[in-house]
């Protein structure tokens, strides 16, 4: 992916997975969104891509204050959550 847009790719290891550290009780999508926003702030990222669960996190993360500075946001195959309304 980095070659396609001539940039740096940062991959976030979610808490409690892949040796990234413990996941606290009550961990939520909102916590993962906050982690994405923090990583984007640290890296100065202007592109955001989310696949599967990452897509589910990408959508609210962009609403959490990073949308204004993004050049591109892409989402592929986010799962539907049972409490979300059906798409139009």
GROMACS .gro file of N, CA and C in nm:
model
  264
    1UNK      N    1   0.082  -0.118   0.000
    1UNK     CA    2   0.000   0.000   0.000
    1UNK      C    3   0.087   0.125   0.000
    2UNK      N    4   0.201   0.124   0.071
    2UNK     CA    5   0.286   0.243   0.077
    2UNK      C    6   0.335   0.282  -0.061
    3UNK      N    7   0.366   0.185  -0.145
    3UNK     CA    8   0.415   0.214  -0.279
    3UNK      C    9   0.307   0.283  -0.362
    4UNK      N   10   0.183   0.245  -0.343
    4UNK     CA   11   0.074   0.301  -0.422
    4UNK      C   12   0.059   0.451  -0.404
    5UNK      N   13   0.085   0.502  -0.286
    5UNK     CA   14   0.072   0.647  -0.267
    5UNK      C   15   0.202   0.712  -0.223
    6UNK      N   16   0.312   0.638  -0.232
    6UNK     CA   17   0.445   0.692  -0.202
    6UNK      C   18   0.449   0.754  -0.063
    7UNK      N   19   0.412   0.675   0.037
    7UNK     CA   20   0.410   0.725   0.174
    7UNK      C   21   0.445   0.616   0.273
    8UNK      N   22   0.432   0.649   0.398
    8UNK     CA   23   0.460   0.557   0.507
    8UNK      C   24   0.329   0.496   0.556
    9UNK      N   25   0.332   0.367   0.586
    9UNK     CA   26   0.216   0.297   0.639
    9UNK      C   27   0.239   0.266   0.785
   10UNK      N   28   0.143   0.299   0.869
   10UNK     CA   29   0.146   0.264   1.011
   10UNK      C   30   0.032   0.166   1.035
   11UNK      N   31   0.063   0.051   1.094
   11UNK     CA   32  -0.040  -0.047   1.126
   11UNK      C   33  -0.057  -0.051   1.277
   12UNK      N   34  -0.178  -0.035   1.321
   12UNK     CA   35  -0.208  -0.032   1.463
   12UNK      C   36  -0.241  -0.172   1.512
   13UNK      N   37  -0.170  -0.219   1.613
   13UNK     CA   38  -0.206  -0.344   1.680
   13UNK      C   39  -0.302  -0.310   1.792
   14UNK      N   40  -0.422  -0.362   1.781
   14UNK     CA   41  -0.524  -0.333   1.882
   14UNK      C   42  -0.481  -0.384   2.019
   15UNK      N   43  -0.527  -0.315   2.122
   15UNK     CA   44  -0.497  -0.357   2.259
   15UNK      C   45  -0.542  -0.501   2.280
   16UNK      N   46  -0.455  -0.578   2.348
   16UNK     CA   47  -0.488  -0.716   2.379
   16UNK      C   48  -0.463  -0.813   2.265
   17UNK      N   49  -0.405  -0.766   2.155
   17UNK     CA   50  -0.377  -0.852   2.041
   17UNK      C   51  -0.236  -0.830   1.992
   18UNK      N   52  -0.174  -0.937   1.948
   18UNK     CA   53  -0.042  -0.931   1.886
   18UNK      C   54   0.063  -0.866   1.975
   19UNK      N   55   0.058  -0.890   2.105
   19UNK     CA   56   0.160  -0.838   2.195
   19UNK      C   57   0.155  -0.688   2.216
   20UNK      N   58   0.040  -0.626   2.192
   20UNK     CA   59   0.030  -0.480   2.203
   20UNK      C   60   0.003  -0.432   2.345
   21UNK      N   61  -0.015  -0.522   2.437
   21UNK     CA   62  -0.046  -0.483   2.574
   21UNK      C   63  -0.185  -0.530   2.611
   22UNK      N   64  -0.218  -0.520   2.737
   22UNK     CA   65  -0.346  -0.573   2.783
   22UNK      C   66  -0.465  -0.489   2.738
   23UNK      N   67  -0.576  -0.558   2.724
   23UNK     CA   68  -0.702  -0.491   2.693
   23UNK      C   69  -0.783  -0.486   2.822
   24UNK      N   70  -0.824  -0.367   2.865
   24UNK     CA   71  -0.895  -0.357   2.991
   24UNK      C   72  -1.039  -0.407   2.979
   25UNK      N   73  -1.097  -0.438   3.092
   25UNK     CA   74  -1.238  -0.476   3.094
   25UNK      C   75  -1.322  -0.361   3.039
   26UNK      N   76  -1.422  -0.395   2.963
   26UNK     CA   77  -1.511  -0.292   2.909
   26UNK      C   78  -1.456  -0.222   2.786
   27UNK      N   79  -1.348  -0.275   2.727
   27UNK     CA   80  -1.289  -0.214   2.608
   27UNK      C   81  -1.396  -0.205   2.498
   28UNK      N   82  -1.396  -0.095   2.423
   28UNK     CA   83  -1.503  -0.072   2.326
   28UNK      C   84  -1.448  -0.021   2.193
   29UNK      N   85  -1.537  -0.012   2.096
   29UNK     CA   86  -1.503   0.048   1.967
   29UNK      C   87  -1.455   0.191   1.989
   30UNK      N   88  -1.516   0.263   2.081
   30UNK     CA   89  -1.475   0.401   2.110
   30UNK      C   90  -1.330   0.406   2.158
   31UNK      N   91  -1.287   0.307   2.236
   31UNK     CA   92  -1.147   0.302   2.280
   31UNK      C   93  -1.055   0.281   2.161
   32UNK      N   94  -1.094   0.192   2.069
   32UNK     CA   95  -1.013   0.170   1.950
   32UNK      C   96  -1.009   0.295   1.863
   33UNK      N   97  -1.119   0.367   1.854
   33UNK     CA   98  -1.122   0.494   1.779
   33UNK      C   99  -1.024   0.594   1.839
   34UNK      N  100  -1.023   0.603   1.971
   34UNK     CA  101  -0.931   0.695   2.039
   34UNK      C  102  -0.787   0.657   2.010
   35UNK      N  103  -0.758   0.527   2.004
   35UNK     CA  104  -0.622   0.482   1.972
   35UNK      C  105  -0.584   0.520   1.830
   36UNK      N  106  -0.677   0.506   1.736
   36UNK     CA  107  -0.651   0.544   1.596
   36UNK      C  108  -0.623   0.693   1.587
   37UNK      N  109  -0.704   0.773   1.653
   37UNK     CA  110  -0.685   0.919   1.651
   37UNK      C  111  -0.550   0.955   1.712
   38UNK      N  112  -0.513   0.890   1.822
   38UNK     CA  113  -0.384   0.919   1.886
   38UNK      C  114  -0.268   0.883   1.793
   39UNK      N  115  -0.276   0.769   1.725
   39UNK     CA  116  -0.171   0.730   1.632
   39UNK      C  117  -0.163   0.828   1.515
   40UNK      N  118  -0.278   0.869   1.464
   40UNK     CA  119  -0.278   0.965   1.354
   40UNK      C  120  -0.218   1.098   1.397
   41UNK      N  121  -0.249   1.142   1.518
   41UNK     CA  122  -0.191   1.265   1.570
   41UNK      C  123  -0.039   1.253   1.579
   42UNK      N  124   0.007   1.140   1.632
   42UNK     CA  125   0.151   1.118   1.649
   42UNK      C  126   0.223   1.113   1.515
   43UNK      N  127   0.162   1.046   1.418
   43UNK     CA  128   0.226   1.025   1.288
   43UNK      C  129   0.200   1.139   1.189
   44UNK      N  130   0.103   1.225   1.219
   44UNK     CA  131   0.066   1.329   1.123
   44UNK      C  132   0.001   1.271   0.998
   45UNK      N  133  -0.070   1.160   1.014
   45UNK     CA  134  -0.128   1.089   0.900
   45UNK      C  135  -0.238   1.169   0.833
   46UNK      N  136  -0.244   1.157   0.699
   46UNK     CA  137  -0.348   1.224   0.621
   46UNK      C  138  -0.432   1.127   0.540
   47UNK      N  139  -0.398   0.999   0.549
   47UNK     CA  140  -0.472   0.893   0.482
   47UNK      C  141  -0.513   0.791   0.588
   48UNK      N  142  -0.633   0.736   0.577
   48UNK     CA  143  -0.678   0.636   0.674
   48UNK      C  144  -0.751   0.526   0.598
   49UNK      N  145  -0.708   0.403   0.621
   49UNK     CA  146  -0.770   0.287   0.558
   49UNK      C  147  -0.807   0.188   0.666
   50UNK      N  148  -0.931   0.140   0.664
   50UNK     CA  149  -0.975   0.040   0.760
   50UNK      C  150  -1.036  -0.079   0.688
   51UNK      N  151  -0.992  -0.198   0.727
   51UNK     CA  152  -1.043  -0.321   0.668
   51UNK      C  153  -1.110  -0.405   0.776
   52UNK      N  154  -1.226  -0.459   0.748
   52UNK     CA  155  -1.303  -0.542   0.839
   52UNK      C  156  -1.331  -0.464   0.967
   53UNK      N  157  -1.288  -0.513   1.082
   53UNK     CA  158  -1.313  -0.440   1.207
   53UNK      C  159  -1.249  -0.301   1.200
   54UNK      N  160  -1.135  -0.290   1.134
   54UNK     CA  161  -1.071  -0.160   1.117
   54UNK      C  162  -1.160  -0.062   1.042
   55UNK      N  163  -1.241  -0.114   0.951
   55UNK     CA  164  -1.338  -0.029   0.882
   55UNK      C  165  -1.446   0.022   0.976
   56UNK      N  166  -1.488  -0.066   1.067
   56UNK     CA  167  -1.587  -0.027   1.167
   56UNK      C  168  -1.532   0.083   1.257
   57UNK      N  169  -1.402   0.078   1.286
   57UNK     CA  170  -1.337   0.178   1.370
   57UNK      C  171  -1.308   0.306   1.292
   58UNK      N  172  -1.276   0.293   1.165
   58UNK     CA  173  -1.242   0.409   1.082
   58UNK      C  174  -1.355   0.510   1.073
   59UNK      N  175  -1.477   0.463   1.058
   59UNK     CA  176  -1.589   0.555   1.038
   59UNK      C  177  -1.609   0.650   1.157
   60UNK      N  178  -1.622   0.601   1.280
   60UNK     CA  179  -1.636   0.695   1.392
   60UNK      C  180  -1.507   0.768   1.425
   61UNK      N  181  -1.391   0.708   1.393
   61UNK     CA  182  -1.264   0.777   1.421
   61UNK      C  183  -1.255   0.905   1.339
   62UNK      N  184  -1.303   0.902   1.216
   62UNK     CA  185  -1.298   1.024   1.135
   62UNK      C  186  -1.394   1.129   1.187
   63UNK      N  187  -1.499   1.086   1.252
   63UNK     CA  188  -1.592   1.181   1.313
   63UNK      C  189  -1.537   1.237   1.444
   64UNK      N  190  -1.431   1.175   1.495
   64UNK     CA  191  -1.375   1.215   1.625
   64UNK      C  192  -1.270   1.325   1.612
   65UNK      N  193  -1.267   1.394   1.501
   65UNK     CA  194  -1.179   1.509   1.492
   65UNK      C  195  -1.069   1.501   1.389
   66UNK      N  196  -1.054   1.388   1.318
   66UNK     CA  197  -0.947   1.380   1.220
   66UNK      C  198  -0.994   1.405   1.078
   67UNK      N  199  -1.124   1.407   1.055
   67UNK     CA  200  -1.176   1.419   0.918
   67UNK      C  201  -1.128   1.545   0.848
   68UNK      N  202  -1.117   1.654   0.918
   68UNK     CA  203  -1.079   1.782   0.855
   68UNK      C  204  -0.940   1.778   0.796
   69UNK      N  205  -0.851   1.698   0.852
   69UNK     CA  206  -0.714   1.697   0.800
   69UNK      C  207  -0.685   1.580   0.707
   70UNK      N  208  -0.784   1.492   0.686
   70UNK     CA  209  -0.763   1.377   0.599
   70UNK      C  210  -0.771   1.416   0.452
   71UNK      N  211  -0.683   1.358   0.373
   71UNK     CA  212  -0.696   1.369   0.227
   71UNK      C  213  -0.785   1.258   0.175
   72UNK      N  214  -0.770   1.140   0.236
   72UNK     CA  215  -0.846   1.024   0.190
   72UNK      C  216  -0.881   0.934   0.307
   73UNK      N  217  -1.003   0.883   0.304
   73UNK     CA  218  -1.045   0.778   0.398
   73UNK      C  219  -1.104   0.667   0.313
   74UNK      N  220  -1.062   0.545   0.339
   74UNK     CA  221  -1.116   0.430   0.266
   74UNK      C  222  -1.153   0.321   0.366
   75UNK      N  223  -1.265   0.258   0.339
   75UNK     CA  224  -1.315   0.152   0.426
   75UNK      C  225  -1.351   0.033   0.338
   76UNK      N  226  -1.307  -0.085   0.379
   76UNK     CA  227  -1.340  -0.206   0.304
   76UNK      C  228  -1.397  -0.311   0.398
   77UNK      N  229  -1.517  -0.353   0.372
   77UNK     CA  230  -1.578  -0.465   0.441
   77UNK      C  231  -1.600  -0.452   0.590
   78UNK      N  232  -1.648  -0.336   0.639
   78UNK     CA  233  -1.674  -0.329   0.782
   78UNK      C  234  -1.790  -0.421   0.819
   79UNK      N  235  -1.779  -0.493   0.931
   79UNK     CA  236  -1.891  -0.578   0.972
   79UNK      C  237  -2.007  -0.493   1.020
   80UNK      N  238  -2.125  -0.545   1.005
   80UNK     CA  239  -2.244  -0.477   1.059
   80UNK      C  240  -2.260  -0.519   1.203
   81UNK      N  241  -2.285  -0.424   1.287
   81UNK     CA  242  -2.314  -0.454   1.427
   81UNK      C  243  -2.464  -0.467   1.443
   82UNK      N  244  -2.505  -0.554   1.532
   82UNK     CA  245  -2.647  -0.583   1.550
   82UNK      C  246  -2.731  -0.463   1.588
   83UNK      N  247  -2.670  -0.364   1.655
   83UNK     CA  248  -2.748  -0.248   1.698
   83UNK      C  249  -2.744  -0.133   1.598
   84UNK      N  250  -2.674  -0.150   1.487
   84UNK     CA  251  -2.668  -0.045   1.385
   84UNK      C  252  -2.787  -0.058   1.291
   85UNK      N  253  -2.838   0.054   1.243
   85UNK     CA  254  -2.948   0.047   1.146
   85UNK      C  255  -2.901  -0.012   1.015
   86UNK      N  256  -2.990  -0.072   0.942
   86UNK     CA  257  -2.957  -0.128   0.811
   86UNK      C  258  -2.921  -0.016   0.716
   87UNK      N  259  -2.825  -0.041   0.625
   87UNK     CA  260  -2.792   0.063   0.527
   87UNK      C  261  -2.910   0.089   0.435
   88UNK      N  262  -2.916   0.211   0.378
   88UNK     CA  263  -3.029   0.243   0.288
   88UNK      C  264  -3.027   0.159   0.162
   0.00000   0.00000   0.00000
